[in-house]
CSV table of C-alpha atoms in Angstrom, one decimal:
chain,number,residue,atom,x,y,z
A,29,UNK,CA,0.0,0.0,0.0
A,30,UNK,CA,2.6,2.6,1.0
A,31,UNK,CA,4.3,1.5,-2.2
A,32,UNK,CA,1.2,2.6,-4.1
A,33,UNK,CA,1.2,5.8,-2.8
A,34,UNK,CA,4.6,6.7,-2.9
A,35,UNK,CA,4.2,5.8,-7.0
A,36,UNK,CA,1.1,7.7,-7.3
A,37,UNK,CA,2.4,10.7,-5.6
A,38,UNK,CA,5.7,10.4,-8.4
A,39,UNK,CA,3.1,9.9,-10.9
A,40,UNK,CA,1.5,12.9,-9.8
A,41,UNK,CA,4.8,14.4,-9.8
A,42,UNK,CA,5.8,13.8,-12.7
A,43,UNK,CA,2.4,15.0,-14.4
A,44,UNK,CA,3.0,18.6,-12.7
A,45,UNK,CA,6.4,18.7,-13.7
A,46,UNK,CA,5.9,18.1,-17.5
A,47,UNK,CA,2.5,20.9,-17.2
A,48,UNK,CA,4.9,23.4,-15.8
A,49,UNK,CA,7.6,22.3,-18.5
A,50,UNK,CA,5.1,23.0,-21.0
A,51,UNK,CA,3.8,26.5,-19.8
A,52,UNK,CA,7.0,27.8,-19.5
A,53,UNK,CA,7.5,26.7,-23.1
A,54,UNK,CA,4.4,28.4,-23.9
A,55,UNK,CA,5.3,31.7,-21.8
A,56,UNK,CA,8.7,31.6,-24.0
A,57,UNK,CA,7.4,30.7,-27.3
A,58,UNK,CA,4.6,33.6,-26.7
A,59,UNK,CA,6.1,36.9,-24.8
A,60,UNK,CA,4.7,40.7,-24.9
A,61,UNK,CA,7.2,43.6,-25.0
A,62,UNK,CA,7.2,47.2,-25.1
A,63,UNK,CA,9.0,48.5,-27.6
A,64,UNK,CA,11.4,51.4,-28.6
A,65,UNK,CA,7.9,53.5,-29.4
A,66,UNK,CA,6.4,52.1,-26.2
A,67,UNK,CA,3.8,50.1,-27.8
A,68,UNK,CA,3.2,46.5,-26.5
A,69,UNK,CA,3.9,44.0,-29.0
A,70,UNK,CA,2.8,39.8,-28.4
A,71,UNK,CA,4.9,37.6,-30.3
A,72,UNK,CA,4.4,34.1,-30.9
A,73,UNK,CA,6.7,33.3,-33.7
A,74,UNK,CA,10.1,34.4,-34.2
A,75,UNK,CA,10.9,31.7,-36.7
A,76,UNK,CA,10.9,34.3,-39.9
A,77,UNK,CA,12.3,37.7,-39.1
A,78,UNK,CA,12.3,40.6,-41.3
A,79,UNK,CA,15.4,42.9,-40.0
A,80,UNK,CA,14.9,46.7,-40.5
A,81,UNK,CA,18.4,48.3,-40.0
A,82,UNK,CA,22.3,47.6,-40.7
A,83,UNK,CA,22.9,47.5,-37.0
A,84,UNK,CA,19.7,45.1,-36.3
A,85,UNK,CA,20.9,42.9,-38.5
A,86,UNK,CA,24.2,42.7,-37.6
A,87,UNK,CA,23.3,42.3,-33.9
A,88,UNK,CA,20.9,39.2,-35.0
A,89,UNK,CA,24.2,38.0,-37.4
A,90,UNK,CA,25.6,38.7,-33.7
A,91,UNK,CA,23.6,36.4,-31.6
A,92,UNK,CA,24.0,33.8,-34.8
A,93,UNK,CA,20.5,34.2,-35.3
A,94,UNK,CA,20.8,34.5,-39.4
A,95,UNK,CA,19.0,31.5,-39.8
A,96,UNK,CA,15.7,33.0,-38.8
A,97,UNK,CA,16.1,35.5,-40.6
A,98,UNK,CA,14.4,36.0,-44.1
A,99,UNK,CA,14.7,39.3,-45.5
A,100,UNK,CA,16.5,42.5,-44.9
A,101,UNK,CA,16.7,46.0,-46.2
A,102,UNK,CA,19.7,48.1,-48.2
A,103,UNK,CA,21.3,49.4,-45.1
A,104,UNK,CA,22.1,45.9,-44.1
A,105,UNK,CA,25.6,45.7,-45.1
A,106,UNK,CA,27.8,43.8,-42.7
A,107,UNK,CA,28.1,40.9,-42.7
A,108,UNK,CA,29.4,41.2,-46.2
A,109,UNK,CA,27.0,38.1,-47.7
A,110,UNK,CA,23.9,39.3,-46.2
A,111,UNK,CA,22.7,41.2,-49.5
A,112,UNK,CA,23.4,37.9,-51.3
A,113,UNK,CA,21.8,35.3,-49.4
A,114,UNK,CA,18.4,37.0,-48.0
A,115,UNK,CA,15.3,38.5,-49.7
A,116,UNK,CA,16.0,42.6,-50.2
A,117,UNK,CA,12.7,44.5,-49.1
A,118,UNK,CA,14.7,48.4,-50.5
A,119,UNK,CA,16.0,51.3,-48.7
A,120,UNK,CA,15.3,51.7,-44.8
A,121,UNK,CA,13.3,55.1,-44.7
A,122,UNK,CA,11.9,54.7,-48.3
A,123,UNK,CA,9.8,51.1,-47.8
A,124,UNK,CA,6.7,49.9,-49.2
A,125,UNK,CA,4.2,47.9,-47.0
A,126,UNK,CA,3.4,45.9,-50.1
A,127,UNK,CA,7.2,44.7,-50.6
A,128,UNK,CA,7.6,44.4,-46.8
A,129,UNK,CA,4.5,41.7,-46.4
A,130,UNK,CA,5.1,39.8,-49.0
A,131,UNK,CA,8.3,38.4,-47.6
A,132,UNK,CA,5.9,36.4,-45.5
A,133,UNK,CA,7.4,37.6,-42.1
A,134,UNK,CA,6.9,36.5,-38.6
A,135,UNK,CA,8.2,38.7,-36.8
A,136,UNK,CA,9.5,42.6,-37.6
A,137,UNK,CA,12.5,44.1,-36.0
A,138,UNK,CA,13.2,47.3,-37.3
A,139,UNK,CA,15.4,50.5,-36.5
A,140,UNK,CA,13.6,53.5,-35.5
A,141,UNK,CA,14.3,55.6,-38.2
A,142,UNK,CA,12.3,53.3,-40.4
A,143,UNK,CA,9.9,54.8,-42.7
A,144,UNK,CA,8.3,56.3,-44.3
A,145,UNK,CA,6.3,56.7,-41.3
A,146,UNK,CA,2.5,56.3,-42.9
A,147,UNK,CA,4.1,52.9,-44.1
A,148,UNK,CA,5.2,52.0,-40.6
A,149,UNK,CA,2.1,53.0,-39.6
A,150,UNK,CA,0.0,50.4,-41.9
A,151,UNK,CA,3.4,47.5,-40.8
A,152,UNK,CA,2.2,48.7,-37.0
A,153,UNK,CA,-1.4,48.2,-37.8
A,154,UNK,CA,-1.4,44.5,-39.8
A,155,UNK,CA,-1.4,41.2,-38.2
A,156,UNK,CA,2.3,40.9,-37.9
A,157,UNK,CA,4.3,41.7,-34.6
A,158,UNK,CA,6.4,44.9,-35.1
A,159,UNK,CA,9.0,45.4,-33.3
A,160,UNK,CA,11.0,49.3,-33.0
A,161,UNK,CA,14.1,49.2,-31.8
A,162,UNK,CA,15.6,51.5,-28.9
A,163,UNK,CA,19.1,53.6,-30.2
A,164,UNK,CA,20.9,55.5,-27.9
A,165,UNK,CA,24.0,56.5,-29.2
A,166,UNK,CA,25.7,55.4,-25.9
A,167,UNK,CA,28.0,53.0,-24.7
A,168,UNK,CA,25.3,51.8,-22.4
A,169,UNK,CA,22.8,52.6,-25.3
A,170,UNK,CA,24.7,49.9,-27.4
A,171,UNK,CA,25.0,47.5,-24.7
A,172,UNK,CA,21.2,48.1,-24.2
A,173,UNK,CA,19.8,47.4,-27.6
A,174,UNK,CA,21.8,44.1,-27.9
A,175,UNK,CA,20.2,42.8,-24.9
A,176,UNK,CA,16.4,44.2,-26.0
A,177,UNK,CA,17.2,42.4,-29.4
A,178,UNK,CA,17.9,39.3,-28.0
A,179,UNK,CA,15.0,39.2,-25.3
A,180,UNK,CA,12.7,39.6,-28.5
A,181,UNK,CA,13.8,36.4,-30.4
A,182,UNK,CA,14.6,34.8,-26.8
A,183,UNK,CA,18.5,34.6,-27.1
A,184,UNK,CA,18.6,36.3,-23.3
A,185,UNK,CA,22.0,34.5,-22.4
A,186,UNK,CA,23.6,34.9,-25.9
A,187,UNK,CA,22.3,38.8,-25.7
A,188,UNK,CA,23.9,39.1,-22.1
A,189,UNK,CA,27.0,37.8,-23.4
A,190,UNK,CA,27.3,39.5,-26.4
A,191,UNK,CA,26.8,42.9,-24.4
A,192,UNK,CA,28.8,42.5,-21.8
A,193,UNK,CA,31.7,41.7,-24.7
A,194,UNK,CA,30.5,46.0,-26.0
A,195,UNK,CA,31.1,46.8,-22.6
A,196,UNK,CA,34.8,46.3,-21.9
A,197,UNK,CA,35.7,47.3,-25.6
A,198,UNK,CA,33.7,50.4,-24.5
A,199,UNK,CA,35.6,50.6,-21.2
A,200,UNK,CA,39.0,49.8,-22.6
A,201,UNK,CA,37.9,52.7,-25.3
A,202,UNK,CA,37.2,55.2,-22.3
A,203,UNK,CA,40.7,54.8,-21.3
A,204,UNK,CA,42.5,55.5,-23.9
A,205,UNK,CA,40.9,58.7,-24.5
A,206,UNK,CA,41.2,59.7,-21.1
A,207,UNK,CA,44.9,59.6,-22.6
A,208,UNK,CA,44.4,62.9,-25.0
A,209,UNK,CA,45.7,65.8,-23.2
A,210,UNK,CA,44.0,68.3,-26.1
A,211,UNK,CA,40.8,67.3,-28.4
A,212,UNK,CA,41.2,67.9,-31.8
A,213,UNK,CA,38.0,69.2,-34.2
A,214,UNK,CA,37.0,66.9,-36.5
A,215,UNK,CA,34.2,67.7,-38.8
A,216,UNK,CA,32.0,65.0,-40.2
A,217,UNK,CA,31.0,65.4,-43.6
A,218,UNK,CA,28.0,63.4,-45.3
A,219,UNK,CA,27.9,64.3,-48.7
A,220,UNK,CA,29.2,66.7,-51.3
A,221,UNK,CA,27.2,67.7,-54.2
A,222,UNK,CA,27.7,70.9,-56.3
A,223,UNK,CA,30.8,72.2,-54.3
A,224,UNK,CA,28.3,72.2,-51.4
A,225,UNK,CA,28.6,70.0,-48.1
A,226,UNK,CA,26.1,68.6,-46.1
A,227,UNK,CA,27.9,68.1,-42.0
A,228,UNK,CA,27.0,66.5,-39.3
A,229,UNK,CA,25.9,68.8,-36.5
A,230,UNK,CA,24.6,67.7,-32.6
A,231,UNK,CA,22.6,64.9,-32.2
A,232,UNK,CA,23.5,63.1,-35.0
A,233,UNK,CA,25.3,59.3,-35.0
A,234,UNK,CA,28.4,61.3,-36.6
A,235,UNK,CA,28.5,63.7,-33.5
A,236,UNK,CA,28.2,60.9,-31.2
A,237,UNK,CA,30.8,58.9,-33.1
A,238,UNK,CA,33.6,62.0,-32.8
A,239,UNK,CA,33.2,62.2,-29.3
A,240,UNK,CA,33.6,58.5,-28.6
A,241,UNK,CA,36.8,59.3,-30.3
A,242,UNK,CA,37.9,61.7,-28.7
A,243,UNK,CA,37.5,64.7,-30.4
A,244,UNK,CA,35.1,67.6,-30.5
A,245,UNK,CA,32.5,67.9,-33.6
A,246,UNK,CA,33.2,71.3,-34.9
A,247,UNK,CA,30.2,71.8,-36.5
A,248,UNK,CA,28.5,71.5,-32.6
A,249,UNK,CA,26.6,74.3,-33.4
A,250,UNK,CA,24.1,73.0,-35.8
A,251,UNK,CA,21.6,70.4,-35.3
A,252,UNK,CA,21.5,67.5,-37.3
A,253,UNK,CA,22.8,66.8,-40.7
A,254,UNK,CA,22.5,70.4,-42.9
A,255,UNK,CA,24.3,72.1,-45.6
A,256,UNK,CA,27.7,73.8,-44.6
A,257,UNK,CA,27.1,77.7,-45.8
A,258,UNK,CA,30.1,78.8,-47.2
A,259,UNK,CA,31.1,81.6,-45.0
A,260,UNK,CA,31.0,78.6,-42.5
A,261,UNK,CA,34.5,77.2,-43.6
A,262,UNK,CA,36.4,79.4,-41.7
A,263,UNK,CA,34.8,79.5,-38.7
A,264,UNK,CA,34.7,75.6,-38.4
A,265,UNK,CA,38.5,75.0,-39.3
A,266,UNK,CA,38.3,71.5,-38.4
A,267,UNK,CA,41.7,69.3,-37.8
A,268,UNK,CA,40.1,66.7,-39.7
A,269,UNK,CA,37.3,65.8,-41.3
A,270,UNK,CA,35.6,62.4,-41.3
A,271,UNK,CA,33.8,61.0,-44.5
A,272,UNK,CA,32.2,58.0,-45.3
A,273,UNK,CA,33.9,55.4,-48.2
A,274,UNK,CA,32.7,55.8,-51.4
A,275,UNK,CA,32.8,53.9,-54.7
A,276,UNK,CA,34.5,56.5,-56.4
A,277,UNK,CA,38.6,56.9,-58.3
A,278,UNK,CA,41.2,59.1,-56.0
A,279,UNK,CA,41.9,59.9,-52.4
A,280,UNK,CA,39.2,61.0,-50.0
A,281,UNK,CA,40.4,64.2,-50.1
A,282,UNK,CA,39.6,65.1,-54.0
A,283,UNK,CA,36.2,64.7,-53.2
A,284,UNK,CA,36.3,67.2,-50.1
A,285,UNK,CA,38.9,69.3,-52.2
A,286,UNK,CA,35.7,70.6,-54.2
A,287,UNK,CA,34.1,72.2,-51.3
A,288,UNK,CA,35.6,75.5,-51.4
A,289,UNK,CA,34.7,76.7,-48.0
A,290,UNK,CA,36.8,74.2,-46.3
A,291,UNK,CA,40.0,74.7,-48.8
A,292,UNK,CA,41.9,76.8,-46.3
A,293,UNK,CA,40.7,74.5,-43.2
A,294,UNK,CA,43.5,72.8,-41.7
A,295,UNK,CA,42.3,69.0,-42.2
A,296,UNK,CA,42.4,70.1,-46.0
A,297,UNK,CA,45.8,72.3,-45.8
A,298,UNK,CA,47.1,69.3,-44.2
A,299,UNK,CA,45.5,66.4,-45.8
A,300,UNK,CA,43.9,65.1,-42.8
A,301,UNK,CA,40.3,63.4,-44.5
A,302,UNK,CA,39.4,60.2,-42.6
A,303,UNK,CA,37.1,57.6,-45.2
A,304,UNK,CA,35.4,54.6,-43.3
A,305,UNK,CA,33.0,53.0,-43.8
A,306,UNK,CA,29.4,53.9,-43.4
A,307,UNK,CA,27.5,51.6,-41.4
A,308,UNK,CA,30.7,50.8,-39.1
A,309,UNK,CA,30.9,54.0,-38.3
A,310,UNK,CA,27.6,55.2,-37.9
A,311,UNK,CA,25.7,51.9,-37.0
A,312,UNK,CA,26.2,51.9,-33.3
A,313,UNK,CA,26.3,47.8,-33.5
A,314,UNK,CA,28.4,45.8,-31.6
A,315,UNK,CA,31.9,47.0,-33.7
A,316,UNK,CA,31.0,50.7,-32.7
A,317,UNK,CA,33.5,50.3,-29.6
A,318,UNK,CA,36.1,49.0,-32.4
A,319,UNK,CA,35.0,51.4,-34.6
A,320,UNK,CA,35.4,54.6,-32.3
A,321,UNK,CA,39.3,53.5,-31.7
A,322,UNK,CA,39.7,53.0,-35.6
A,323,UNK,CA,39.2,56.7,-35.9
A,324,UNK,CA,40.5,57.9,-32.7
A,325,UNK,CA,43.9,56.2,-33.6
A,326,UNK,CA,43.1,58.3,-37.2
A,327,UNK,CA,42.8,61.2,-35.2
A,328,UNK,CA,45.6,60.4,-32.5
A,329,UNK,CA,48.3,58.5,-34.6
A,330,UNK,CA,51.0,59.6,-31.7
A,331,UNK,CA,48.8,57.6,-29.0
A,332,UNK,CA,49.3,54.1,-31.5
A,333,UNK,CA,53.2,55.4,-31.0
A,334,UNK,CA,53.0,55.5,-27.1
A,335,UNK,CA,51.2,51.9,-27.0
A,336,UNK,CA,54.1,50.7,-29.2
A,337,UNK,CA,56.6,52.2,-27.3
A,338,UNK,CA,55.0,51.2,-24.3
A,339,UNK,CA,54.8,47.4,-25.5
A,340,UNK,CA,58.5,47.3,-25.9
């Protein structure tokens, strides 16, 4: 009799065990969020994802979650095989809802500046989950995104990892430019058309990027990306101006050479034009720590001379 009960109470056990099991399967397969816009978002299915954003994708390439992932837009340049091997749905701020749906998603994880916004509105409004991504141009920003990212295709331990990887190159970034004794001004330029620049002023990714690396933006005084006026040249006289590659013949510099307001600056006086590329240095993924040291050692070639020195 005790024997009995003793194996109905392990049956009984057992039973509860495997419920429980299966809940918590349930509660992981099926989660709500709040996103980036602060909308709650219930997903259920993360097996197709449709990434919106270089730096999404490359944090889902990241957390070596490319095999979920179907489609992808323009912007979504690193790694360098991702244009070849998933569906293209077009530029990030100029989609179409038709071209995004039809790719048969999931799941939606997109950067906030998706748009255009009436066609994130109707992606909001349809039956699939969408997901907006935070993007605080911090260190902790960063580290903060990879982990929301992760939490959203349930990768929490891979995401954790991963982020706490961004911290120390963040950390081991902080010291060394603790190590400049004077900033230099670095001037971020976007594009060039006519003779005419268009610079990166405050709150952009480009302002946030120079200071990571050390230096001060020197065109501080304007507010996101605008046109340089031409009297402006003088007054910016950056060090060194930062560009973005291009798939053009000749130096860097050439290009900038047409802008005549900046001919006399001393970047251009003493060829100081930085290229990188655009989505590593603007992306604020998980190299943006690497990234940041690229161009400070750019900026700051005599601090790669100390650390050699140093290592001797």
């Amino acid at each position: 009799m005790n024997l009995q009960r003793v194996m109905r109470s392990c049956a009984i056990c057992l039973l509860f065990a495997a419920s429980t099991a299966v809940c918590a399967g349930s509660a992981r397969a099926e989660q709500t969020i709040v996103d980036a816009s602060g909308r709650k978002v219930q997903i259920a299915d993360t097996s197709r994802i449709l990434s919106i954003g270089g730096d999404v994708t490359e944090i889902l390439y990241a957390l070596k979650a490319d095999d979920k992932i179907i489609a992808i837009d323009s912007t979504s340049q690193f790694p360098g095989d991702a244009l070849t091997k998933k569906a293209n749905v077009g530029y990030l701020r100029a989609l179409s809802a038709e071209g995004v749906l039809s790719t048969n998603p999931t799941l939606i994880i997109a950067a906030s500046d998706a748009g255009p916004p009436p066609v994130v509105a109707v992606l909001k409004a349809s039956s699939i989950p969408y997901v907006e991504v935070p993007d605080d141009k911090t260190p902790a920003g960063v580290a903060a995104k990879i982990r929301f990212i992760a939490s959203v295709i349930g990768a929490d331990a891979a995401g954790d990892a991963l982020a706490k990887d961004v911290e120390r190159d963040f950390s081991l970034l902080a010291e060394q430019r603790a190590k400049i004794a004077k900033p230099k001004r670095a001037l971020f330029v976007l594009s060039v058309q006519n003779g005419r620049a268009t610079i990166g002023g405050a709150g952009t990714s480009a302002d946030a990027m120079i200071k990571l690396a050390g230096a001060q933006n020197a065109a501080a005084g304007a507010q996101g990306y605008k046109p340089m006026a031409d009297e402006a040249g003088v007054e910016l006289a950056p060090d060194a101006i930062v560009t973005m590659q291009h798939s053009r013949s000749g130096p860097p510099s050439d290009h900038i050479a047409t802008v005549k307001a900046l001919a006399a600056s001393p970047a251009l006086q003493n060829q100081r034009v930085i290229e990188m590329n655009g989505l590593y240095l603007l992306g604020f993924g998980p190299r943006c720590a690497r990234a940041a040291r690229e161009l400070m050692t750019a900026l700051y070639p005599e601090l790669a001379h100390r650390r050699a020195s140093n290592g001797k």
